[in-house]
GROMACS .gro file of C-alpha atoms in nm:
model
  356
    1MET     CA    1   0.000   0.000   0.000
    2ASP     CA    2   0.152   0.327  -0.118
    3PHE     CA    3   0.143   0.670   0.047
    4SER     CA    4   0.074   0.999  -0.129
    5LEU     CA    5  -0.028   1.353  -0.035
    6PHE     CA    6  -0.368   1.502  -0.116
    7TYR     CA    7  -0.467   1.871  -0.104
    8PHE     CA    8  -0.820   2.013  -0.065
    9ALA     CA    9  -0.777   2.322   0.151
   10ASN     CA   10  -1.058   2.514   0.314
   11ASN     CA   11  -0.928   2.862   0.227
   12ASP     CA   12  -1.124   3.054   0.490
   13THR     CA   13  -0.842   3.293   0.581
   14GLU     CA   14  -0.644   3.531   0.365
   15GLN     CA   15  -0.272   3.466   0.370
   16GLN     CA   16   0.015   3.546   0.137
   17ASP     CA   17   0.178   3.202   0.139
   18SER     CA   18  -0.129   2.994   0.051
   19TYR     CA   19   0.071   2.749  -0.163
   20ARG     CA   20   0.372   2.705   0.066
   21LEU     CA   21   0.228   2.387   0.216
   22LEU     CA   22   0.166   2.246  -0.131
   23LEU     CA   23   0.523   2.304  -0.245
   24GLU     CA   24   0.692   2.205   0.081
   25GLY     CA   25   0.474   1.896   0.096
   26ALA     CA   26   0.562   1.807  -0.263
   27ARG     CA   27   0.933   1.825  -0.185
   28PHE     CA   28   0.877   1.619   0.129
   29ALA     CA   29   0.684   1.353  -0.064
   30ASP     CA   30   0.952   1.343  -0.332
   31ASP     CA   31   1.231   1.300  -0.078
   32HIS     CA   32   1.060   1.037   0.139
   33GLY     CA   33   0.943   0.778  -0.110
   34PHE     CA   34   0.580   0.882  -0.142
   35THR     CA   35   0.404   0.788  -0.464
   36ALA     CA   36   0.212   1.100  -0.570
   37VAL     CA   37   0.084   1.450  -0.498
   38TRP     CA   38  -0.284   1.512  -0.580
   39THR     CA   39  -0.456   1.850  -0.625
   40PRO     CA   40  -0.828   1.894  -0.701
   41GLU     CA   41  -1.048   2.114  -0.916
   42ARG     CA   42  -1.286   2.339  -0.721
   43HIS     CA   43  -1.461   2.665  -0.809
   44PHE     CA   44  -1.633   2.962  -0.648
   45HIS     CA   45  -1.610   2.862  -0.280
   46PRO     CA   46  -1.346   2.873  -0.003
   47PHE     CA   47  -1.384   2.496   0.041
   48GLY     CA   48  -1.117   2.376  -0.200
   49GLY     CA   49  -1.105   2.715  -0.370
   50LEU     CA   50  -0.724   2.732  -0.377
   51TYR     CA   51  -0.737   2.479  -0.659
   52PRO     CA   52  -0.945   2.594  -0.957
   53ASN     CA   53  -0.710   2.420  -1.202
   54PRO     CA   54  -0.509   2.110  -1.104
   55ALA     CA   55  -0.301   2.135  -1.421
   56VAL     CA   56  -0.161   2.468  -1.297
   57THR     CA   57  -0.084   2.340  -0.947
   58GLY     CA   58   0.039   2.015  -1.100
   59ALA     CA   59   0.284   2.209  -1.315
   60ALA     CA   60   0.415   2.379  -1.001
   61VAL     CA   61   0.457   2.040  -0.829
   62ALA     CA   62   0.634   1.902  -1.136
   63ALA     CA   63   0.880   2.191  -1.128
   64VAL     CA   64   0.994   2.127  -0.769
   65THR     CA   65   1.006   1.745  -0.775
   66LYS     CA   66   1.196   1.471  -0.958
   67ARG     CA   67   1.025   1.142  -0.882
   68VAL     CA   68   0.677   1.173  -0.732
   69ALA     CA   69   0.372   1.134  -0.959
   70VAL     CA   70   0.173   1.452  -1.031
   71ARG     CA   71  -0.201   1.389  -1.028
   72ALA     CA   72  -0.536   1.564  -1.054
   73GLY     CA   73  -0.783   1.463  -0.790
   74SER     CA   74  -0.999   1.543  -0.980
   75VAL     CA   75  -1.060   1.708  -1.317
   76VAL     CA   76  -1.431   1.788  -1.348
   77ALA     CA   77  -1.456   1.662  -1.704
   78PRO     CA   78  -1.789   1.820  -1.814
   79LEU     CA   79  -1.649   2.168  -1.746
   80HIS     CA   80  -1.385   2.127  -2.018
   81HIS     CA   81  -1.335   2.018  -2.375
   82PRO     CA   82  -1.154   1.680  -2.383
   83MET     CA   83  -0.891   1.830  -2.612
   84ARG     CA   84  -0.815   2.096  -2.352
   85ILE     CA   85  -0.779   1.835  -2.075
   86ALA     CA   86  -0.542   1.631  -2.289
   87GLU     CA   87  -0.339   1.940  -2.387
   88GLU     CA   88  -0.295   2.068  -2.032
   89TRP     CA   89  -0.199   1.731  -1.888
   90SER     CA   90   0.038   1.661  -2.174
   91VAL     CA   91   0.220   1.978  -2.069
   92VAL     CA   92   0.234   1.848  -1.710
   93ASP     CA   93   0.355   1.510  -1.842
   94ASN     CA   94   0.635   1.684  -2.028
   95LEU     CA   95   0.730   1.909  -1.738
   96SER     CA   96   0.748   1.605  -1.509
   97ASN     CA   97   0.910   1.375  -1.766
   98GLY     CA   98   0.621   1.130  -1.765
   99ARG     CA   99   0.474   1.155  -1.413
  100ALA     CA  100   0.122   1.289  -1.487
  101GLY     CA  101  -0.200   1.116  -1.384
  102VAL     CA  102  -0.563   1.227  -1.378
  103ALA     CA  103  -0.872   1.132  -1.179
  104ILE     CA  104  -1.193   1.224  -1.361
  105ALA     CA  105  -1.515   1.339  -1.194
  106SER     CA  106  -1.858   1.422  -1.330
  107GLY     CA  107  -1.908   1.717  -1.093
  108TRP     CA  108  -2.200   1.765  -0.856
  109HIS     CA  109  -2.226   2.132  -0.757
  110ALA     CA  110  -2.452   2.326  -0.994
  111ALA     CA  111  -2.270   2.654  -0.929
  112ASP     CA  112  -1.951   2.508  -1.079
  113PHE     CA  113  -2.139   2.466  -1.405
  114ALA     CA  114  -2.162   2.840  -1.449
  115LEU     CA  115  -1.853   2.764  -1.661
  116ARG     CA  116  -2.042   2.518  -1.884
  117PRO     CA  117  -2.415   2.529  -1.795
  118GLU     CA  118  -2.513   2.335  -2.106
  119ASN     CA  119  -2.328   2.026  -1.973
  120TYR     CA  120  -2.491   2.003  -1.631
  121GLU     CA  121  -2.778   1.770  -1.720
  122THR     CA  122  -2.558   1.526  -1.916
  123ARG     CA  123  -2.258   1.541  -1.682
  124LYS     CA  124  -2.278   1.172  -1.587
  125SER     CA  125  -2.398   1.015  -1.909
  126ALA     CA  126  -2.125   1.182  -2.117
  127LEU     CA  127  -1.840   1.107  -1.876
  128MET     CA  128  -1.713   0.788  -2.039
  129ASP     CA  129  -1.720   0.949  -2.383
  130THR     CA  130  -1.483   1.213  -2.245
  131VAL     CA  131  -1.255   0.948  -2.095
  132ASP     CA  132  -1.246   0.763  -2.428
  133THR     CA  133  -1.163   1.082  -2.620
  134ILE     CA  134  -0.881   1.175  -2.380
  135ARG     CA  135  -0.735   0.826  -2.417
  136ARG     CA  136  -0.746   0.848  -2.796
  137LEU     CA  137  -0.584   1.190  -2.797
  138TRP     CA  138  -0.314   1.072  -2.557
  139ARG     CA  139  -0.232   0.788  -2.801
  140ARG     CA  140  -0.173   1.057  -3.066
  141GLU     CA  141  -0.493   0.980  -3.256
  142SER     CA  142  -0.672   1.265  -3.429
  143ILE     CA  143  -1.031   1.369  -3.361
  144GLU     CA  144  -1.269   1.558  -3.585
  145LEU     CA  145  -1.375   1.905  -3.468
  146VAL     CA  146  -1.542   2.206  -3.627
  147ASP     CA  147  -1.329   2.520  -3.653
  148GLY     CA  148  -1.429   2.886  -3.641
  149ALA     CA  149  -1.508   2.890  -4.012
  150GLY     CA  150  -1.748   2.599  -3.976
  151GLU     CA  151  -1.509   2.355  -4.143
  152SER     CA  152  -1.441   2.003  -4.018
  153VAL     CA  153  -1.079   1.965  -3.910
  154SER     CA  154  -0.874   1.668  -3.788
  155LEU     CA  155  -0.664   1.764  -3.483
  156GLN     CA  156  -0.403   1.609  -3.255
  157VAL     CA  157  -0.274   1.706  -2.912
  158PHE     CA  158   0.044   1.910  -2.882
  159PRO     CA  159   0.290   1.878  -2.721
  160PRO     CA  160   0.308   1.499  -2.758
  161PRO     CA  161   0.289   1.338  -2.411
  162VAL     CA  162   0.581   1.144  -2.267
  163GLN     CA  163   0.385   0.846  -2.134
  164PRO     CA  164   0.225   0.619  -2.394
  165GLU     CA  165  -0.084   0.593  -2.172
  166LEU     CA  166  -0.226   0.844  -1.923
  167PRO     CA  167  -0.295   0.685  -1.581
  168MET     CA  168  -0.660   0.758  -1.503
  169TRP     CA  169  -0.893   0.713  -1.207
  170LEU     CA  170  -1.267   0.766  -1.163
  171THR     CA  171  -1.370   0.963  -0.855
  172THR     CA  172  -1.655   0.833  -0.640
  173GLY     CA  173  -1.801   0.901  -0.297
  174GLY     CA  174  -1.899   0.535  -0.262
  175SER     CA  175  -2.160   0.468  -0.532
  176PRO     CA  176  -2.157   0.096  -0.626
  177ALA     CA  177  -2.241   0.189  -0.985
  178THR     CA  178  -1.936   0.415  -1.012
  179PHE     CA  179  -1.701   0.149  -0.872
  180GLU     CA  180  -1.840  -0.097  -1.126
  181LEU     CA  181  -1.815   0.160  -1.407
  182ALA     CA  182  -1.448   0.222  -1.326
  183GLY     CA  183  -1.373  -0.149  -1.337
  184ARG     CA  184  -1.561  -0.199  -1.661
  185HIS     CA  185  -1.362   0.076  -1.832
  186GLY     CA  186  -1.023  -0.012  -1.691
  187LEU     CA  187  -0.989   0.293  -1.467
  188GLY     CA  188  -0.855   0.326  -1.116
  189VAL     CA  189  -1.081   0.449  -0.834
  190LEU     CA  190  -1.027   0.756  -0.616
  191THR     CA  191  -1.257   0.756  -0.312
  192HIS     CA  192  -1.284   0.858   0.055
  193LEU     CA  193  -1.439   0.757   0.389
  194LEU     CA  194  -1.678   1.051   0.428
  195GLY     CA  195  -2.006   0.866   0.415
  196GLN     CA  196  -1.886   0.506   0.380
  197GLU     CA  197  -1.741   0.275   0.644
  198ILE     CA  198  -1.435   0.058   0.587
  199GLY     CA  199  -1.648  -0.257   0.571
  200THR     CA  200  -1.863  -0.104   0.297
  201LEU     CA  201  -1.552   0.017   0.115
  202ALA     CA  202  -1.409  -0.337   0.120
  203LYS     CA  203  -1.726  -0.467  -0.046
  204ARG     CA  204  -1.713  -0.194  -0.312
  205ILE     CA  205  -1.347  -0.267  -0.384
  206ALA     CA  206  -1.417  -0.639  -0.427
  207GLU     CA  207  -1.697  -0.557  -0.673
  208TYR     CA  208  -1.470  -0.315  -0.856
  209ARG     CA  209  -1.191  -0.570  -0.893
  210ALA     CA  210  -1.436  -0.832  -1.017
  211ALA     CA  211  -1.568  -0.593  -1.283
  212TYR     CA  212  -1.214  -0.498  -1.382
  213GLN     CA  213  -1.114  -0.864  -1.419
  214GLU     CA  214  -1.429  -0.949  -1.614
  215HIS     CA  215  -1.405  -0.665  -1.864
  216ARG     CA  216  -1.031  -0.601  -1.882
  217GLY     CA  217  -0.880  -0.938  -1.802
  218ASP     CA  218  -0.597  -0.794  -1.594
  219GLY     CA  219  -0.717  -0.741  -1.239
  220GLY     CA  220  -0.359  -0.670  -1.131
  221ARG     CA  221  -0.386  -0.325  -1.287
  222ALA     CA  222  -0.695  -0.229  -1.085
  223HIS     CA  223  -0.597   0.046  -0.843
  224VAL     CA  224  -0.781   0.206  -0.549
  225SER     CA  225  -0.660   0.534  -0.397
  226LEU     CA  226  -0.824   0.646  -0.074
  227MET     CA  227  -0.823   1.011   0.033
  228LEU     CA  228  -0.781   1.022   0.411
  229HIS     CA  229  -0.755   1.326   0.641
  230THR     CA  230  -0.422   1.282   0.818
  231PHE     CA  231  -0.225   1.429   1.106
  232VAL     CA  232   0.035   1.218   1.288
  233GLY     CA  233   0.198   1.315   1.619
  234THR     CA  234   0.344   1.172   1.938
  235ASP     CA  235   0.030   1.192   2.155
  236ARG     CA  236  -0.327   1.112   2.044
  237GLU     CA  237  -0.497   1.369   2.268
  238ALA     CA  238  -0.252   1.639   2.161
  239VAL     CA  239  -0.331   1.553   1.799
  240ARG     CA  240  -0.704   1.569   1.875
  241GLU     CA  241  -0.674   1.919   2.019
  242THR     CA  242  -0.447   2.034   1.735
  243VAL     CA  243  -0.694   1.932   1.466
  244ARG     CA  244  -1.024   1.988   1.652
  245GLU     CA  245  -1.082   2.357   1.573
  246PRO     CA  246  -0.947   2.363   1.213
  247PHE     CA  247  -1.112   2.035   1.117
  248SER     CA  248  -1.440   2.150   1.272
  249ARG     CA  249  -1.421   2.466   1.058
  250TYR     CA  250  -1.351   2.240   0.761
  251LEU     CA  251  -1.663   2.034   0.832
  252ALA     CA  252  -1.873   2.349   0.883
  253SER     CA  253  -1.752   2.485   0.550
  254SER     CA  254  -1.849   2.161   0.376
  255PHE     CA  255  -2.196   2.193   0.535
  256ASP     CA  256  -2.220   2.544   0.390
  257LEU     CA  257  -2.128   2.405   0.050
  258LEU     CA  258  -2.411   2.152   0.076
  259VAL     CA  259  -2.654   2.435   0.155
  260LYS     CA  260  -2.542   2.623  -0.154
  261ALA     CA  261  -2.575   2.306  -0.361
  262ALA     CA  262  -2.933   2.262  -0.240
  263GLU     CA  263  -3.012   2.624  -0.326
  264ALA     CA  264  -2.868   2.583  -0.675
  265ALA     CA  265  -3.059   2.258  -0.732
  266GLY     CA  266  -3.392   2.442  -0.727
  267ALA     CA  267  -3.692   2.212  -0.701
  268ASP     CA  268  -3.471   1.901  -0.677
  269GLY     CA  269  -3.299   2.041  -0.370
  270ALA     CA  270  -3.604   2.200  -0.210
  271ALA     CA  271  -3.666   1.925   0.051
  272MET     CA  272  -3.301   1.919   0.154
  273MET     CA  273  -3.297   2.297   0.168
  274ARG     CA  274  -3.601   2.306   0.396
  275GLU     CA  275  -3.437   2.062   0.636
  276MET     CA  276  -3.109   2.252   0.639
  277LYS     CA  277  -3.283   2.581   0.712
  278LYS     CA  278  -3.440   2.426   1.020
  279VAL     CA  279  -3.096   2.374   1.171
  280SER     CA  280  -3.022   2.647   1.425
  281GLU     CA  281  -2.670   2.779   1.478
  282GLU     CA  282  -2.655   2.593   1.810
  283ASP     CA  283  -2.770   2.269   1.647
  284ARG     CA  284  -2.523   2.320   1.367
  285ARG     CA  285  -2.237   2.352   1.614
  286PHE     CA  286  -2.358   2.036   1.785
  287LEU     CA  287  -2.373   1.847   1.455
  288VAL     CA  288  -2.022   1.963   1.362
  289ALA     CA  289  -1.890   1.853   1.702
  290GLN     CA  290  -2.054   1.512   1.661
  291ALA     CA  291  -1.915   1.480   1.309
  292PHE     CA  292  -1.567   1.573   1.430
  293ASP     CA  293  -1.570   1.302   1.697
  294ARG     CA  294  -1.695   1.041   1.450
  295TYR     CA  295  -1.446   1.129   1.177
  296PHE     CA  296  -1.158   1.153   1.421
  297GLU     CA  297  -1.225   0.804   1.552
  298THR     CA  298  -1.329   0.619   1.234
  299SER     CA  299  -1.270   0.811   0.912
  300GLY     CA  300  -0.928   0.974   0.934
  301MET     CA  301  -0.570   0.889   1.016
  302PHE     CA  302  -0.511   1.079   1.339
  303GLY     CA  303  -0.285   0.996   1.633
  304THR     CA  304   0.051   0.833   1.693
  305VAL     CA  305   0.241   0.616   1.449
  306GLU     CA  306   0.133   0.305   1.636
  307GLU     CA  307  -0.234   0.408   1.635
  308CYS     CA  308  -0.226   0.500   1.266
  309MET     CA  309  -0.071   0.162   1.185
  310ALA     CA  310  -0.395   0.002   1.305
  311MET     CA  311  -0.591   0.208   1.052
  312LEU     CA  312  -0.347   0.121   0.774
  313LYS     CA  313  -0.387  -0.250   0.845
  314GLN     CA  314  -0.766  -0.219   0.817
  315LEU     CA  315  -0.733  -0.036   0.486
  316ALA     CA  316  -0.488  -0.291   0.347
  317ASP     CA  317  -0.727  -0.571   0.442
  318ALA     CA  318  -1.006  -0.381   0.265
  319GLY     CA  319  -0.802  -0.378  -0.058
  320VAL     CA  320  -0.681  -0.017  -0.069
  321ASP     CA  321  -0.370   0.025  -0.286
  322GLU     CA  322  -0.278   0.381  -0.193
  323VAL     CA  323  -0.351   0.609   0.103
  324ALA     CA  324  -0.371   0.970  -0.019
  325CYS     CA  325  -0.303   1.168   0.300
  326LEU     CA  326  -0.510   1.488   0.299
  327VAL     CA  327  -0.293   1.724   0.505
  328ASP     CA  328  -0.429   2.075   0.438
  329PHE     CA  329  -0.762   2.090   0.622
  330GLY     CA  330  -0.683   2.403   0.821
  331VAL     CA  331  -0.402   2.319   1.063
  332ALA     CA  332  -0.138   2.594   1.050
  333THR     CA  333   0.121   2.536   0.780
  334ASP     CA  334   0.416   2.531   1.022
  335GLN     CA  335   0.244   2.268   1.236
  336VAL     CA  336   0.170   2.049   0.934
  337VAL     CA  337   0.527   2.081   0.805
  338ASP     CA  338   0.664   2.001   1.152
  339GLY     CA  339   0.436   1.696   1.161
  340PHE     CA  340   0.578   1.560   0.836
  341GLN     CA  341   0.856   1.396   1.038
  342HIS     CA  342   0.595   1.176   1.208
  343LEU     CA  343   0.421   1.103   0.878
  344ALA     CA  344   0.758   0.997   0.735
  345ARG     CA  345   0.809   0.764   1.032
  346LEU     CA  346   0.461   0.615   0.975
  347HIS     CA  347   0.549   0.560   0.608
  348ASP     CA  348   0.877   0.390   0.697
  349THR     CA  349   0.716   0.180   0.971
  350TRP     CA  350   0.452   0.059   0.726
  351ARG     CA  351   0.720  -0.025   0.470
  352ALA     CA  352   0.909  -0.227   0.731
  353HIS     CA  353   0.588  -0.402   0.835
  354THR     CA  354   0.510  -0.508   0.475
  355GLY     CA  355   0.872  -0.583   0.385
  356ARG     CA  356   0.874  -0.336   0.093
   0.00000   0.00000   0.00000
């Protein structure tokens, strides 16, 4: 089971060095045998809003590293032309000398689709067509498009990518259909534990691998990356108090994002919106506190090296191939960077445990 770093900051404070953690973390990952650095695509909200274009942040990561893979987690495919996705990530592939990888998502927040409102209704049904087109372009095939003069033109991607095949994942919050879809189309899976327990995840992974084997005939290439909020220290209670306030803000911000999603959904989100509006500020604080306790105990990697090893063993037994440690959920940058020494020790302890 590999380790990587994942970024999805809640940018609720203004600071001049917003990307210092990204770049210092990338150098750390590169120097300590981690597999990849992931950055997402998010728009129009502080929750994840530092990352409107993972190709841009990926290019920055490529420039300061030599070995670690540079990945999007995730590109919201319906917001972009497939040619543009292939072009941008071919640049990252060249800058990194063949280290690019992309997770693809259909998108869920209606406000994001202010960029491409015409694609909102078909965002899921057209997703695999986009994946297929990106794969063809990456293989240097041409596709037919219509130019500004109304003429049909046959076009290729430039610059040519370094890798013969672009590593690709499908992002899912736990939907059985999406796990099966990824397996059927020979894609990896990028997922998380917010809303699914490890036992459920293990079942989904088994179904995914079965679909991959059935449709692709090479189950050994199936790959599951799990995003996991992470902070490792020398004392569990000290870790709890370090992450409590920033992670609670993080959870509250995600709640706010759900409210905005319900508002944007109109009639479809009306029932959810009515329920959310019933929640008083006091009740909201209570819900966030309850969520923090639950996530701290069951859905993140928090505590000492020894305690985090127990979580890693559960994930390995569930079939996870890669733990993508989400480190930028609001803890001060200096504290996160200082904590990298403990994360490195966890990584090395796991390697020794597995004999790799």
